[in-house]
PDB file of C-alpha atoms in Angstrom:
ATOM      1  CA  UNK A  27       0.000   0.000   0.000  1.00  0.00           C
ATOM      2  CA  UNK A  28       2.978   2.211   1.150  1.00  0.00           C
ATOM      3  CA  UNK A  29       4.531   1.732  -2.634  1.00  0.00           C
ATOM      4  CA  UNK A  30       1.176   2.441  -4.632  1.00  0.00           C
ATOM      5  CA  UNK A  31       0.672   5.781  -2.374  1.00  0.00           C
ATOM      6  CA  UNK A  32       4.731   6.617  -2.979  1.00  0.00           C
ATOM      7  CA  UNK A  33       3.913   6.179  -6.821  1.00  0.00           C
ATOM      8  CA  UNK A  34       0.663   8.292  -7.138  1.00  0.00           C
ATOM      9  CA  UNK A  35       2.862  11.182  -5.206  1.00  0.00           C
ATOM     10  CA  UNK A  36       5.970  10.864  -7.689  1.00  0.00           C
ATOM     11  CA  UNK A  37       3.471  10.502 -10.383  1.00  0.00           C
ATOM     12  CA  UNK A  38       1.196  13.396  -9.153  1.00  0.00           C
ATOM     13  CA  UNK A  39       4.790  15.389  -8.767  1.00  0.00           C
ATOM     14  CA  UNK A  40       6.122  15.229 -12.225  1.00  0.00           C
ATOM     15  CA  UNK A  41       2.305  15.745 -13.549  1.00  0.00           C
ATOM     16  CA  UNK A  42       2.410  19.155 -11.273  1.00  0.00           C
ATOM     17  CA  UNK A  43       6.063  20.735 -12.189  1.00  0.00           C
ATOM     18  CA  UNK A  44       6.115  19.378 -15.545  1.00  0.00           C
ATOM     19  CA  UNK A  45       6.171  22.340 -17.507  1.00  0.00           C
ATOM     20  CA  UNK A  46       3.348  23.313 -19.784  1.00  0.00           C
ATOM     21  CA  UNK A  47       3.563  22.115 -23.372  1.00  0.00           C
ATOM     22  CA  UNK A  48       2.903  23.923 -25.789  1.00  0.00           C
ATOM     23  CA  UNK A  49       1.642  23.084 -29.714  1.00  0.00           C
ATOM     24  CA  UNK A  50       4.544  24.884 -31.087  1.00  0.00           C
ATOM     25  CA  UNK A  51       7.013  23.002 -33.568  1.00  0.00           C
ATOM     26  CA  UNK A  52      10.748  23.182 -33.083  1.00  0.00           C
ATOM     27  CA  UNK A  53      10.565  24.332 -36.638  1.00  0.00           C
ATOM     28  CA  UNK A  54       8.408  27.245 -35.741  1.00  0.00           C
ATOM     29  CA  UNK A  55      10.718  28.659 -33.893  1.00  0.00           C
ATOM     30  CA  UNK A  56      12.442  31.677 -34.148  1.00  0.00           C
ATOM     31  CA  UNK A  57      16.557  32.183 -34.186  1.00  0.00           C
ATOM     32  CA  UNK A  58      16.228  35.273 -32.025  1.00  0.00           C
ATOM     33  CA  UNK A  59      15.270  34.860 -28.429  1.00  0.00           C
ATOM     34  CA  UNK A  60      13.459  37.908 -28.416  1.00  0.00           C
ATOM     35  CA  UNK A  61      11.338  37.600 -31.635  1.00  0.00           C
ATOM     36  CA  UNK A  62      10.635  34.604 -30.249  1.00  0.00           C
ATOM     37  CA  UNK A  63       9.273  35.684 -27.436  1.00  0.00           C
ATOM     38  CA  UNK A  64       7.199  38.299 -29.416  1.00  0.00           C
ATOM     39  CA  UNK A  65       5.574  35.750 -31.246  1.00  0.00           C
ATOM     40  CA  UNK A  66       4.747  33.901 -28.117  1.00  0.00           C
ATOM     41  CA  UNK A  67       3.425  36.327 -26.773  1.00  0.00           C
ATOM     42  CA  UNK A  68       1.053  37.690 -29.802  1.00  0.00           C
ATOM     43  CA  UNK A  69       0.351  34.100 -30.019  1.00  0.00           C
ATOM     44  CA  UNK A  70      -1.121  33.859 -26.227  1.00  0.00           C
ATOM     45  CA  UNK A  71      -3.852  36.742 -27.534  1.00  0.00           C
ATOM     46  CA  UNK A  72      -4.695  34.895 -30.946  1.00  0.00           C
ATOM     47  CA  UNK A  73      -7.755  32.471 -31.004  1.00  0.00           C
ATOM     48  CA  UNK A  74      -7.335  29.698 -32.522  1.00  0.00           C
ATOM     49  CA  UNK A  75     -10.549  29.501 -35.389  1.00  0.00           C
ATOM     50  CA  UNK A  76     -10.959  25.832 -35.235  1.00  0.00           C
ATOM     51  CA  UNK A  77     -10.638  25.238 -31.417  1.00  0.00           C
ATOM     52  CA  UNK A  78     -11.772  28.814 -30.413  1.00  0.00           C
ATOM     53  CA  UNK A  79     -11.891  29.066 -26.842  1.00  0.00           C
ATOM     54  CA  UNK A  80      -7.928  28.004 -27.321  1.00  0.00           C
ATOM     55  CA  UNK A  81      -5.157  30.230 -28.625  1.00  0.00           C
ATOM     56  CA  UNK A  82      -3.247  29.245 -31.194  1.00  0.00           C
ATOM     57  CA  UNK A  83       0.147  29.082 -29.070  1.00  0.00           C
ATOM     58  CA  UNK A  84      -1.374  25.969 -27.394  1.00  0.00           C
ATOM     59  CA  UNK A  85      -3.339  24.556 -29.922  1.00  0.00           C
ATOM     60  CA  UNK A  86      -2.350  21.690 -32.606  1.00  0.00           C
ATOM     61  CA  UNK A  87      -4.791  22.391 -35.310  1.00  0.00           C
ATOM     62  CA  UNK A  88      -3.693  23.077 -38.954  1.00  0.00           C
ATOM     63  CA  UNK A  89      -4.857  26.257 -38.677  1.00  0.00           C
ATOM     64  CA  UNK A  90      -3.601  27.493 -35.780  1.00  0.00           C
ATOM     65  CA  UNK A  91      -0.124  26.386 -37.136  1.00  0.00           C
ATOM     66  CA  UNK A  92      -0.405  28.330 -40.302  1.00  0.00           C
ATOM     67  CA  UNK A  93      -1.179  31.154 -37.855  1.00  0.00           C
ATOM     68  CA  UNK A  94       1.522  31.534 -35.944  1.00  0.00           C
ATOM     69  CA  UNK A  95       3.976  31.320 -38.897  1.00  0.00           C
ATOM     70  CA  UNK A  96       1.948  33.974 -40.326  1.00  0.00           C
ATOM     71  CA  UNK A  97       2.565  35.842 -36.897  1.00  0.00           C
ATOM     72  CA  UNK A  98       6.416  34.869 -37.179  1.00  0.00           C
ATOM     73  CA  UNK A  99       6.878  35.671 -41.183  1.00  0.00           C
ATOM     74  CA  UNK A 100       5.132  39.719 -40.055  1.00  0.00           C
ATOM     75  CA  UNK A 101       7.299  39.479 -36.931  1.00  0.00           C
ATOM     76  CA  UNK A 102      10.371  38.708 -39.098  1.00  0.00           C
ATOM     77  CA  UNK A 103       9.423  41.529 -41.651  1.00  0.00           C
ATOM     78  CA  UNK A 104       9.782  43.627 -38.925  1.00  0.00           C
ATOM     79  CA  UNK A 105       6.082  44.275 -38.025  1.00  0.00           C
ATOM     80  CA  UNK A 106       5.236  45.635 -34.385  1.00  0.00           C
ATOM     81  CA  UNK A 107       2.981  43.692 -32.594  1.00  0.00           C
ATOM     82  CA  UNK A 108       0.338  46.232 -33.002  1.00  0.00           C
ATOM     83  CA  UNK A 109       0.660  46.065 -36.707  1.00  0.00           C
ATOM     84  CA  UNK A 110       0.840  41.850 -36.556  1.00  0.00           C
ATOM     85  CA  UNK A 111      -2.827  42.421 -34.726  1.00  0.00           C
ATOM     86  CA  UNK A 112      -3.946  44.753 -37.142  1.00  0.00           C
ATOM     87  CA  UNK A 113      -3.506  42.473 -40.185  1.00  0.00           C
ATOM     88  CA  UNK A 114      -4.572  39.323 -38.123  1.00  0.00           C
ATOM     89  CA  UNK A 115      -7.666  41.711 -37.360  1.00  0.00           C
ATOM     90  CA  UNK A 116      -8.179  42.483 -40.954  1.00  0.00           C
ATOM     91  CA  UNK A 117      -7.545  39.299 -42.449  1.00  0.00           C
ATOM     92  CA  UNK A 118      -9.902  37.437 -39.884  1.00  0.00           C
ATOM     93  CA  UNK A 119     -11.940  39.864 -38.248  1.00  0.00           C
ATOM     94  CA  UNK A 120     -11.956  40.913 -34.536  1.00  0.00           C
ATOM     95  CA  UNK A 121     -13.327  37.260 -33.780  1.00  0.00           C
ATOM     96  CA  UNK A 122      -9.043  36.558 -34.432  1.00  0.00           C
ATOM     97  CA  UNK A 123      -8.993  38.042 -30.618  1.00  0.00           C
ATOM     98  CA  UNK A 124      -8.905  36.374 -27.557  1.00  0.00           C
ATOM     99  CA  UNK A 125      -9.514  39.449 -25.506  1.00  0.00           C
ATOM    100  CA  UNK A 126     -11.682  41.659 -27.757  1.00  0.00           C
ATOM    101  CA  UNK A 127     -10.438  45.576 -28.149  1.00  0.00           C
ATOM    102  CA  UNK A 128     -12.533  48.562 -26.520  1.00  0.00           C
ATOM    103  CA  UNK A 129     -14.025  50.271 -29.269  1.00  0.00           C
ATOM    104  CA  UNK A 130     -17.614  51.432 -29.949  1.00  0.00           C
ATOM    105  CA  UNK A 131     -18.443  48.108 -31.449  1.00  0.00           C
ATOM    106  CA  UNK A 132     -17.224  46.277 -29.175  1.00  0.00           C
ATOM    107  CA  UNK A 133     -19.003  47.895 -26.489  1.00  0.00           C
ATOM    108  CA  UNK A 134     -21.694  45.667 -26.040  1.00  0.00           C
ATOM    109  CA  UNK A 135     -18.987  42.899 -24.877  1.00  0.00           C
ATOM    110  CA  UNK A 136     -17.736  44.793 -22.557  1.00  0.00           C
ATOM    111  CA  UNK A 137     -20.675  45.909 -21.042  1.00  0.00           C
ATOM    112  CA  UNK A 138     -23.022  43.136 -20.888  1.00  0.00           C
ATOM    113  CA  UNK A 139     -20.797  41.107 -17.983  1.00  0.00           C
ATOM    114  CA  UNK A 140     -21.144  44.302 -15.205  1.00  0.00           C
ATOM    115  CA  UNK A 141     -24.578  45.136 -16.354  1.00  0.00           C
ATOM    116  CA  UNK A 142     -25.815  41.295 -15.569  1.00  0.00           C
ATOM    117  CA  UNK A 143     -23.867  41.473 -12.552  1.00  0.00           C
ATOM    118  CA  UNK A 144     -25.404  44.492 -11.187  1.00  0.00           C
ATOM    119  CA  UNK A 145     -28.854  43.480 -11.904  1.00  0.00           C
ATOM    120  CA  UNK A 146     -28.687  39.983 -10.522  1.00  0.00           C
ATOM    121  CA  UNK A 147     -27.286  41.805  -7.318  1.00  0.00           C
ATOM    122  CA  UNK A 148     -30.131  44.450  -7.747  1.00  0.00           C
ATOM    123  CA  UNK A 149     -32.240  41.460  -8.009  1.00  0.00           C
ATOM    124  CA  UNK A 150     -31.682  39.556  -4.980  1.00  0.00           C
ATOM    125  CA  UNK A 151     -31.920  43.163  -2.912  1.00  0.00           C
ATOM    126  CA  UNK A 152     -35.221  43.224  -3.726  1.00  0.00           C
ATOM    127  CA  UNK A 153     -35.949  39.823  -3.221  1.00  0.00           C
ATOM    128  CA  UNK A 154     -34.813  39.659   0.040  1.00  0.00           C
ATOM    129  CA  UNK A 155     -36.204  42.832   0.783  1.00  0.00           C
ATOM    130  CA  UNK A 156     -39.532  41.833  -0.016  1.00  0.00           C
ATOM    131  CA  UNK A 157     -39.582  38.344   1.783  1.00  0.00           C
ATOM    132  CA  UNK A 158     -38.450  40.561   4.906  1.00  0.00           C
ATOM    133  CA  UNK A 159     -41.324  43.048   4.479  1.00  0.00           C
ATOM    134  CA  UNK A 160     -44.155  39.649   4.052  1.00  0.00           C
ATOM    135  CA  UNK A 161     -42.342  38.122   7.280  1.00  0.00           C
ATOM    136  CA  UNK A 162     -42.933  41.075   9.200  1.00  0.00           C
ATOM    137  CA  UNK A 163     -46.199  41.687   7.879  1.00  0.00           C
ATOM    138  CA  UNK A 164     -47.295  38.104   9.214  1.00  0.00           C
ATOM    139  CA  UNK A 165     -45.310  38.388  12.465  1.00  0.00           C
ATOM    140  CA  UNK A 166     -47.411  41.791  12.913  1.00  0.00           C
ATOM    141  CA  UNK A 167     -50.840  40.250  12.330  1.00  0.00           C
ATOM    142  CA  UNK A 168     -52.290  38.471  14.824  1.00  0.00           C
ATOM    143  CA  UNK A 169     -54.130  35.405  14.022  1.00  0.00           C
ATOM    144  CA  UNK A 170     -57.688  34.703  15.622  1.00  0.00           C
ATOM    145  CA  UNK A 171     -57.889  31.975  18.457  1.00  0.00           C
ATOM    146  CA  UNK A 172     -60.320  29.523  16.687  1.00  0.00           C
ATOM    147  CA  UNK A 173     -63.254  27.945  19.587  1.00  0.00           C
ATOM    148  CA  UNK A 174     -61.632  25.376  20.444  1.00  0.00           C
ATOM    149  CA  UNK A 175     -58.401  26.854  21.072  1.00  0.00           C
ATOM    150  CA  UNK A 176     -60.475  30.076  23.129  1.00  0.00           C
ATOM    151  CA  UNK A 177     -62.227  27.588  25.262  1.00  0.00           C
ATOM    152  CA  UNK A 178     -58.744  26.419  26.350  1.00  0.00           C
ATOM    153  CA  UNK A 179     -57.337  29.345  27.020  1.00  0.00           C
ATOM    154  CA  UNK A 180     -60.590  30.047  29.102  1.00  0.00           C
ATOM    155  CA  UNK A 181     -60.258  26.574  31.317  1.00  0.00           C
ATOM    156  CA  UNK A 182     -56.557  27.674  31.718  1.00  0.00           C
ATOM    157  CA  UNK A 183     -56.958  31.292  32.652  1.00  0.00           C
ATOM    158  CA  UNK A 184     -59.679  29.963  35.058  1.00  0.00           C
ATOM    159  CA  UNK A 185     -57.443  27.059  36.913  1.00  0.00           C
ATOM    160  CA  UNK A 186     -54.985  30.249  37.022  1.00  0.00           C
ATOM    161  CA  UNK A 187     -57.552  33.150  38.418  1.00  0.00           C
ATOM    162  CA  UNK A 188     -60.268  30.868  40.133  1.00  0.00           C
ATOM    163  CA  UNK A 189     -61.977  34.287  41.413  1.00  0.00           C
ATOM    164  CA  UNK A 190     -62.431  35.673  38.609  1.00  0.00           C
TER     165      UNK A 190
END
């Protein structure tokens, strides 16, 4: 039992601080360090347009793969990475971007997130408000002693008070 546990723990270890992988090719990469590191980086913000909720540094589709030697081809023309996004932007459309830009028509995408989180909030005020106002409204009210129950109280309040 004592060797099974030891194996799941080296096992878990080397799962934990193995380092990420990545879908990039050794033949995608760059001579310069820092180019390289450019093109990771752009590559981190570009969606990948098969996977899409993936970028296209981790993902292995064809696609994705023709992308970021496109991003490494503008990087090595000397492109900066605002002008890589741009054509990516243009070629593809904004859709290209993991983390849409703030512009006018992109406004809606920004704004629909605080807007729902606010009115849930908003929401559950009022809700709790009004289940406190109907709890206090019935704790208020007092409820009739039906016969049965008055003709107790009666017999008790008479064992109580017999001189009354």
């Amino acid at each position: 039992m004592r060797k099974l546990i030891a194996a799941l723990g080296i096992v878990l270890a080397v799962a934990v601080s193995a380092p990420i992988a990545y879908a990039v090719q050794p033949d995608e990469v760059m001579t310069d360090p820092a180019k390289e590191a450019r093109a990771r980086e752009l590559s981190r913000e570009l969606r990948c347009m098969v996977c899409q909720n993936q970028s296209i540094d981790d993902s292995d589709a064809t696609l994705a793969k023709d992308l970021r030697l496109l991003v490494r081809e503008r990087i090595a023309a000397g492109d900066s990475n605002k002008q890589v996004l741009d054509y990516l932007v243009a070629r593809y459309g904004e859709f290209v971007l993991l983390k849409p830009r703030f512009e006018a028509h992109t406004l809606i995408l920004w704004l629909i997130p605080p807007l729902v989180l606010i009115g849930g909030g908003l929401g559950l005020w009022l809700h709790i408000r009004r289940r406190s106002r109907a709890a206090e409204a019935v704790a208020d009210t007092p409820v009739p002693l039906n016969a049965e129950e008055q003709a107790r109280l009666e017999g008790i309040l008479a064992e109580t008070n017999p001189k009354a």
